[in-house]
Short mmCIF file of C-alpha atoms in Angstrom, two decimals:
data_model
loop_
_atom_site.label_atom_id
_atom_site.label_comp_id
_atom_site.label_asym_id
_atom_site.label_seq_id
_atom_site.Cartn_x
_atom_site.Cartn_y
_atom_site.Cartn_z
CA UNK A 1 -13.00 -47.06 77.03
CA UNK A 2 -14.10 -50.55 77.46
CA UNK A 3 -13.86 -53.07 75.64
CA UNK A 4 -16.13 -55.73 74.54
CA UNK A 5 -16.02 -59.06 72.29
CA UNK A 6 -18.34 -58.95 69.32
CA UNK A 7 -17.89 -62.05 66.88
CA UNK A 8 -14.30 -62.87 67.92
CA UNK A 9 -13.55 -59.51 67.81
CA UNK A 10 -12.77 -57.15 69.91
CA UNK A 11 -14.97 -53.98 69.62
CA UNK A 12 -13.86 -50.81 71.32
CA UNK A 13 -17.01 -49.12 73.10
CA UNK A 14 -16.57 -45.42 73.60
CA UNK A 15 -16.77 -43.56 76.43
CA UNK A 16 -17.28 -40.34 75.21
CA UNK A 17 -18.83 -38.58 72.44
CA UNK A 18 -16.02 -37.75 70.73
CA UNK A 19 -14.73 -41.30 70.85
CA UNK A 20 -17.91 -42.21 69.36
CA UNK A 21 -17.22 -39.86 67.03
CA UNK A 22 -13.97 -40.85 65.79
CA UNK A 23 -15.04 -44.85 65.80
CA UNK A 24 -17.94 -44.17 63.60
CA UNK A 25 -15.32 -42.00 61.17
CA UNK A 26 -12.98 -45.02 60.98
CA UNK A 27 -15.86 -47.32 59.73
CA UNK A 28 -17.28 -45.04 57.50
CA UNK A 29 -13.57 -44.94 56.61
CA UNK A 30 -13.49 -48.15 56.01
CA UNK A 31 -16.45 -48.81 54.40
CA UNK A 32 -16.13 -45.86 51.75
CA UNK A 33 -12.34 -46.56 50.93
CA UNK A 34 -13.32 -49.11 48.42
CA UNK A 35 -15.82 -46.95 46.91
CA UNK A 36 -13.13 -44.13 46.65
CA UNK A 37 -10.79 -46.24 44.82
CA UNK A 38 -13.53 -46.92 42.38
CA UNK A 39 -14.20 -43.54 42.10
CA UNK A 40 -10.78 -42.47 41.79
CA UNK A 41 -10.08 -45.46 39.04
CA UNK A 42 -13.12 -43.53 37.16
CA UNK A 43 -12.29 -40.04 37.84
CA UNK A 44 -8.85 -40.91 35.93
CA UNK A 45 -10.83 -42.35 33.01
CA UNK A 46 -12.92 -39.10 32.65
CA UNK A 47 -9.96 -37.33 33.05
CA UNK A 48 -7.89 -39.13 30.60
CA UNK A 49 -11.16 -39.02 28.28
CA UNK A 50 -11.39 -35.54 28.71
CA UNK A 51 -7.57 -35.15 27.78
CA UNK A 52 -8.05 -37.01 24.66
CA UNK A 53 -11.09 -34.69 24.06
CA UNK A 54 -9.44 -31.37 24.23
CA UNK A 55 -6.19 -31.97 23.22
CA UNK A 56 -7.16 -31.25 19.48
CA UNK A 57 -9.77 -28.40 20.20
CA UNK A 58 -6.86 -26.95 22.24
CA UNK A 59 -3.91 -27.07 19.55
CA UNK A 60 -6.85 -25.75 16.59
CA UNK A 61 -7.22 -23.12 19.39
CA UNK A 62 -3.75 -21.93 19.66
CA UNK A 63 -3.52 -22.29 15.32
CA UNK A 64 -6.39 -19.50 15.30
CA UNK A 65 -4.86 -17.52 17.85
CA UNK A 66 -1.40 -17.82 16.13
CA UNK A 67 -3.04 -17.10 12.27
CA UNK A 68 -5.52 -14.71 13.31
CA UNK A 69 -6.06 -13.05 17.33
CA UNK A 70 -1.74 -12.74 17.19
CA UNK A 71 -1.42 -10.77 13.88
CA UNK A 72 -4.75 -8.36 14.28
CA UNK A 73 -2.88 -8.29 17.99
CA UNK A 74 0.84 -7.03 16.49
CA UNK A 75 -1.09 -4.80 14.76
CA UNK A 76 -2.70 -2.92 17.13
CA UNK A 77 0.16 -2.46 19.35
CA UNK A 78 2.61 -1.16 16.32
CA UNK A 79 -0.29 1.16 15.63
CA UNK A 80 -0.20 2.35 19.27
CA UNK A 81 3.83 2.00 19.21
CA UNK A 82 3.64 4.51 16.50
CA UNK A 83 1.08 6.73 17.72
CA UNK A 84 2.57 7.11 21.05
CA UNK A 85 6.64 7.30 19.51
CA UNK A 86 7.83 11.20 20.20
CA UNK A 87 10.29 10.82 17.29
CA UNK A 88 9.01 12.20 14.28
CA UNK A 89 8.15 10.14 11.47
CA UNK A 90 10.61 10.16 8.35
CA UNK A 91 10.01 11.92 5.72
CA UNK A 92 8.82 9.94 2.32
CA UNK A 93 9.42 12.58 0.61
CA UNK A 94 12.86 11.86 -0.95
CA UNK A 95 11.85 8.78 -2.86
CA UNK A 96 8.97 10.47 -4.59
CA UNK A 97 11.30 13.34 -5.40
CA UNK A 98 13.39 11.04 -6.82
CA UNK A 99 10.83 8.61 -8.97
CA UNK A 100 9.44 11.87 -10.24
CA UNK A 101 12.96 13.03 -11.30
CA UNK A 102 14.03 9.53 -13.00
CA UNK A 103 10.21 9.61 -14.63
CA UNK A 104 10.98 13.48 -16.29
CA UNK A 105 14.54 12.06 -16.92
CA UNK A 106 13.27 9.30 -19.16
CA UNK A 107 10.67 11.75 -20.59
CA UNK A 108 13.43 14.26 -21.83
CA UNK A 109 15.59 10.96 -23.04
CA UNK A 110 12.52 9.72 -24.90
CA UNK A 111 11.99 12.92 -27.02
CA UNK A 112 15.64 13.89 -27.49
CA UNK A 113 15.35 10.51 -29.35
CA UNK A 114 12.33 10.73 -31.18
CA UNK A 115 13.86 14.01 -31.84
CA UNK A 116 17.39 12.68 -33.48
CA UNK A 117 15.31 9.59 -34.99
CA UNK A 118 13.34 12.49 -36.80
CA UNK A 119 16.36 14.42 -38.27
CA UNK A 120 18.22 11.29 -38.96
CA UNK A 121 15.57 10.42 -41.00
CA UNK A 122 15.35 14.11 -42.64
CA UNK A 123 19.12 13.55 -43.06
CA UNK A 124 19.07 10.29 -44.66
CA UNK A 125 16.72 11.20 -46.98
CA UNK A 126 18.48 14.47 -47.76
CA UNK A 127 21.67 12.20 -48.31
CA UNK A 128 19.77 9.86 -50.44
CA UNK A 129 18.32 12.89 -52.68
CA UNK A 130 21.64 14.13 -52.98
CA UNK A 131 23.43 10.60 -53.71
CA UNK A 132 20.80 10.18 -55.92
CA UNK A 133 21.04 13.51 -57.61
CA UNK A 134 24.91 13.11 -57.67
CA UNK A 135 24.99 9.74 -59.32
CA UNK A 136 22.43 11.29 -61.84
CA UNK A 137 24.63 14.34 -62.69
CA UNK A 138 27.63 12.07 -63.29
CA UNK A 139 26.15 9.77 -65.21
CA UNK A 140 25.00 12.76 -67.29
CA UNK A 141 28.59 13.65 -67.62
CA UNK A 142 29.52 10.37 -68.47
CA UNK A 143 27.28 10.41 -70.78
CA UNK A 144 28.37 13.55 -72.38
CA UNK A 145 32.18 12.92 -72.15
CA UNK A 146 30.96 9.39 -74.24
CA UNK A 147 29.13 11.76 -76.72
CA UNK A 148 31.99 13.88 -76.92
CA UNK A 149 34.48 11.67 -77.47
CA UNK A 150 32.41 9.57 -79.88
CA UNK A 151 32.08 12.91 -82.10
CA UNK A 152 35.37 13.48 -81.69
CA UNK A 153 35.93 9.61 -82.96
CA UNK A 154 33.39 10.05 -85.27
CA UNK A 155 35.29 13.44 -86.75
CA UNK A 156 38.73 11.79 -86.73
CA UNK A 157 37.39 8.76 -88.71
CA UNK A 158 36.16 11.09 -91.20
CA UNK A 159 38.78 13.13 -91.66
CA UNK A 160 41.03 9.75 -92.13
CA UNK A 161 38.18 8.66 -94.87
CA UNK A 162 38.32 11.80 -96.72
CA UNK A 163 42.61 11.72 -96.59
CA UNK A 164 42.34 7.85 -97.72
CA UNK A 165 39.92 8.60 -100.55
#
């Protein structure tokens, strides 16, 4: 290579073509490097723009996945979990069995006490008509042992009238 002054500078002159090569490289090097920063400098404004942009489009994404993709999701797979499970499924058997027997249960408890509210009744007013018919025949025999013993009063007082007179 040879070298030769060009404005107080010394410019290297290239002997082959791939020396030419590489000198042109290092000024287009040179000449684009400030252009590149700029470019970078802007690249990490769009980026940081683009950041500020999707942050909130990204976390209302991942809400909708989480309230309404991730349940329909669970879903699904405990369907297939079940569908594909060898064990056999229990049986629900036993607490229908059991409702229905507490249900006829209460049933039976209901009209045994309709039942005993109805003769309790019949009794109480059996009771009451015999009370009442009780009281009534002793009053009558009240009465009569007061008639009696008036009469007998009544006699005596006469008989002592007729001795005093």
């Amino acid at each position: 290579m040879s070298l030769t002054l060009r404005r107080r500078r010394a410019v290297e002159v290239p002997e082959t073509w791939m020396g030419w090569a590489k000198v042109q490289a290092m000024r287009a090097g040179r000449r684009i490097g400030p252009m590149a920063d700029q470019a970078k400098v802007a690249a990490a404004h769009r980026i940081e723009d683009a950041r500020y942009w999707a942050a909130p489009r990204l976390e209302d994404a991942a809400h909708r996945v989480e309230d309404q993709i991730a349940p329909a999701v669970s879903a699904m797979l405990a369907q297939a979990a079940n569908k594909v499970d060898p064990t056999p499924p229990k049986s629900r058997r036993w607490p229908i069995i059991v409702l229905l027997t507490g249900l006829a249960v209460c049933a039976m408890g209901y009209m045994f006490y309709r039942r005993n509210a109805q003769q309790w009744t019949d009794h109480m007013k059996d009771s009451a008509s015999d009370a009442s018919q009780w009281v009534s025949d002793r009053a009558d025999k009240a009465a009569d042992q007061v008639s009696d013993s008036a009469d007998t009063v009544a006699a005596k007082a006469n008989d002592a009238a007729h001795k005093m007179s």
